């Protein structure tokens, strides 16, 4: 069984570390990728870590995950709150999906409190900073273990 986990990041996360550090922290996306690689190795997982500012590209990658990934960790960023198309793509994925938000979306503007993606996620992690990605991968490892 595939032990590959797609870690997908949505729009503006390429600016992590530079963009609103009081909300999203000082770490860059490269730091998050390094963290994910470390945690994945500890759990015998392989990650495929990607970021896009384009909705269609994220959707294409979710389709690709159907063939290549056992699980998806996704921070859809702004698309969490707007994209039925990303929700539909994720609904067509068979494995576990863990949704990550670096910030606590429930403590912010009202429009951030609803995420389309949460309706198909096995779990949602918000407000744990970039550590949320590590927690998500730990959870994926447990879920895949339970399935094996
Ligand atoms: C990231 C974004 O870019 C926002 O649009 C979301 C999310 C929250 C985060 O906390 O990682 O509302």
PDB file of C-alpha atoms and ligand atoms in Angstrom, residues 11 13 19 24 75 77-78 81 100-103 105 108 112, ligand 1:
ATOM      1  CA  UNK A  11      -2.831  30.545  -2.219  1.00  0.00           C
ATOM      2  CA  UNK A  13       1.206  30.297   1.556  1.00  0.00           C
ATOM      3  CA  UNK A  19       3.034  37.766   5.178  1.00  0.00           C
ATOM      4  CA  UNK A  24       1.003  33.160  10.366  1.00  0.00           C
ATOM      5  CA  UNK A  75      -4.171  23.781   3.850  1.00  0.00           C
ATOM      6  CA  UNK A  77      -5.905  28.729   2.649  1.00  0.00           C
ATOM      7  CA  UNK A  78      -8.459  31.209   1.235  1.00  0.00           C
ATOM      8  CA  UNK A  81     -13.963  29.364   2.540  1.00  0.00           C
ATOM      9  CA  UNK A 100      -4.729  22.324   8.451  1.00  0.00           C
ATOM     10  CA  UNK A 101      -5.004  26.012   9.211  1.00  0.00           C
ATOM     11  CA  UNK A 102      -2.002  27.720  10.735  1.00  0.00           C
ATOM     12  CA  UNK A 103      -4.156  30.360  12.408  1.00  0.00           C
ATOM     13  CA  UNK A 105      -9.836  30.544  11.899  1.00  0.00           C
ATOM     14  CA  UNK A 108     -10.822  35.613  13.186  1.00  0.00           C
ATOM     15  CA  UNK A 112     -13.219  32.348   7.867  1.00  0.00           C
TER      16      UNK A 112
HETATM   17  C1  LIG B   1      -4.501  30.594   5.550  1.00  0.00           C
HETATM   18  C2  LIG B   1      -5.037  31.551   4.767  1.00  0.00           C
HETATM   19  O1  LIG B   1      -4.357  32.058   3.753  1.00  0.00           O
HETATM   20  C3  LIG B   1      -6.367  32.115   5.049  1.00  0.00           C
HETATM   21  O2  LIG B   1      -7.038  32.505   3.865  1.00  0.00           O
HETATM   22  C4  LIG B   1      -7.239  31.195   5.858  1.00  0.00           C
HETATM   23  C5  LIG B   1      -5.270  29.910   6.618  1.00  0.00           C
HETATM   24  C6  LIG B   1      -6.486  30.669   7.060  1.00  0.00           C
HETATM   25  C7  LIG B   1      -4.354  29.460   7.744  1.00  0.00           C
HETATM   26  O3  LIG B   1      -4.579  29.821   8.896  1.00  0.00           O
HETATM   27  O4  LIG B   1      -3.410  28.701   7.467  1.00  0.00           O
HETATM   28  O5  LIG B   1      -8.403  31.874   6.258  1.00  0.00           O
END
